[in-house]
Amino acid sequence: MRVRLAVLTTRAVNATSRRLGRGQGTVAGGRSGLKIDPQLLQHLTASRQVALVTGTNGKTTTTRLLAVALGANGAKVVSNETGSNMPPGHVAALAGDRRAGRAVLEVDEIYLPRVLAATKPATIVLLNLSRDQLDRTNEVRMVSGHWRAALAAAPHATVVANADDPLVVWAAGAAAHVRWVGAGLRWQLDAVGCPSCEGRIAFDAAGGWACVTGCGFVRPVPVATLKTGEDGSSIQSDHGQLADGGSTTYRAEWADGRSEQIRLLLPGRFNHSNALMAAVAAEAMGIPAAEGLGAMADVDEVAGRFTTRVVGGVRTRLMLAKNPAGWSELLDLVGTDDGPIVISINARTADGADPSWLWDVPFERLGSRVVVATGDRCRDLSVRLQYAGVAHVVQADPQTAVRQAHGDDGDRQANTAGDDRVDVIGNYTAFDELLGVSVTRRPGS
């Protein structure tokens, strides 16, 4: 009776929240349901095959891709696809669809041990670990240690882990069943300390790594690896030359000799890496990797990311980056274009109150573009861009910044590609703010 009441309350509160325009109805109901039944997450996953996806970057995209892959054979899959990745969001999603036999849940890094214990997942996907929200998750080695302890207590689960991130390998090394994936790690600065012996990790040009003190902590052999280019070279030697309009090709190469081209509508090396992780996880749950990858090929956006929408009458490609590791990957995608770009930075609760991470972002790669700095912390961003030698202007209002970048003030920047689209990159709340005011097409078009 308590479970039923909690589920009905969750649904009712979420529906009311949406009707009143107070949100997407993905958190408030879950909080209410958990107050009625603190074990609601456990009850709602008891009869389902569950996959958990966590990591600093790529969680939302990998969750969406894995959900699509698991549904490739027609099975119903429920997921917290909006990115509400703590227990209230999980409960809200699960209560909304009691019939789906499979659940794919994106999980905040800190909450993984708690959610793992409650859901008894069949599969856990570990993507990467790096600094994010410096006032909350700056000690990534501690997070890795918490993961390790939780995985040691979950012998029932198959862990799909990124073999190229030493912190992920340390955590997954305690699991009973691991499928290692050569997914790449472009941002290595948070993984140079050995979590095994406190020594130093050295990375080589071919993508390998090992502790130089000789404690034996080394990169494991992957069951699948992401390759790029006609010569089959690994992603570590490609240096992310992705600003070519998507002409770079990617393949998944398995240790057993299988090879599959990864065809995505989503741009960038990082999204192809996410797809490989999702494919390996799907295979662990009974869906052939080729079938899963085929289903992923039709995904063209994830929670509004990489969509082209209209903001203030201007065609705008919206992108999200929230920490140095994510920015490093995304700048490979946009750094060599020649049109203006809007960068919006906030420092609200969801973003983390400390914006000093801006100094670790390689904004120097934007040297060929004119930047419009906006958002709550536009002046902090302006100082960073000045030291990076990036030409920019400051406009506090994001919508005005988009129009200014487009040239609606009469000073439009040249775009030799002949495209009137403006690229916009924001961190969490800055991205959501612009997504919320955007529309799918220009009025009257």
Coordinates of C-alpha atoms in Angstrom, one line a residue, residues 49 51 62-79 100-104 278 281-283 285-288 291-296 298-299:
Q49 CA 17.0 -5.3 -15.6
A51 CA 21.9 -0.4 -16.1
T62 CA 25.6 7.5 -23.0
T63 CA 22.4 6.9 -21.1
R64 CA 20.3 7.9 -24.1
L65 CA 22.3 5.8 -26.5
L66 CA 22.2 2.8 -24.3
A67 CA 18.5 3.1 -23.8
V68 CA 18.0 3.3 -27.6
A69 CA 20.2 0.2 -28.1
L70 CA 18.4 -1.8 -25.5
G71 CA 15.1 -1.0 -27.2
A72 CA 16.4 -2.0 -30.6
N73 CA 14.5 -5.3 -30.4
G74 CA 11.3 -3.6 -29.4
A75 CA 11.6 -4.0 -25.7
K76 CA 10.3 -1.2 -23.5
V77 CA 13.0 0.8 -21.8
V78 CA 12.5 3.5 -19.1
S79 CA 15.2 6.1 -18.5
A100 CA 9.2 -1.3 -19.0
G101 CA 11.2 -4.3 -18.1
R102 CA 14.5 -2.5 -18.6
A103 CA 15.8 0.7 -17.0
V104 CA 18.8 2.8 -17.9
A278 CA 26.9 2.0 -24.8
A281 CA 27.1 -2.4 -22.2
A282 CA 24.2 -3.3 -24.5
E283 CA 26.0 -6.5 -25.5
M285 CA 22.7 -7.1 -21.5
G286 CA 21.9 -9.3 -24.5
I287 CA 21.7 -6.9 -27.5
P288 CA 24.4 -7.6 -30.2
E291 CA 22.3 -4.1 -33.6
G292 CA 22.8 -1.5 -30.8
L293 CA 25.0 0.7 -32.9
G294 CA 22.5 0.6 -35.7
A295 CA 19.8 1.9 -33.4
M296 CA 22.0 4.7 -32.1
D298 CA 19.2 7.8 -35.6
V299 CA 19.8 9.8 -32.5

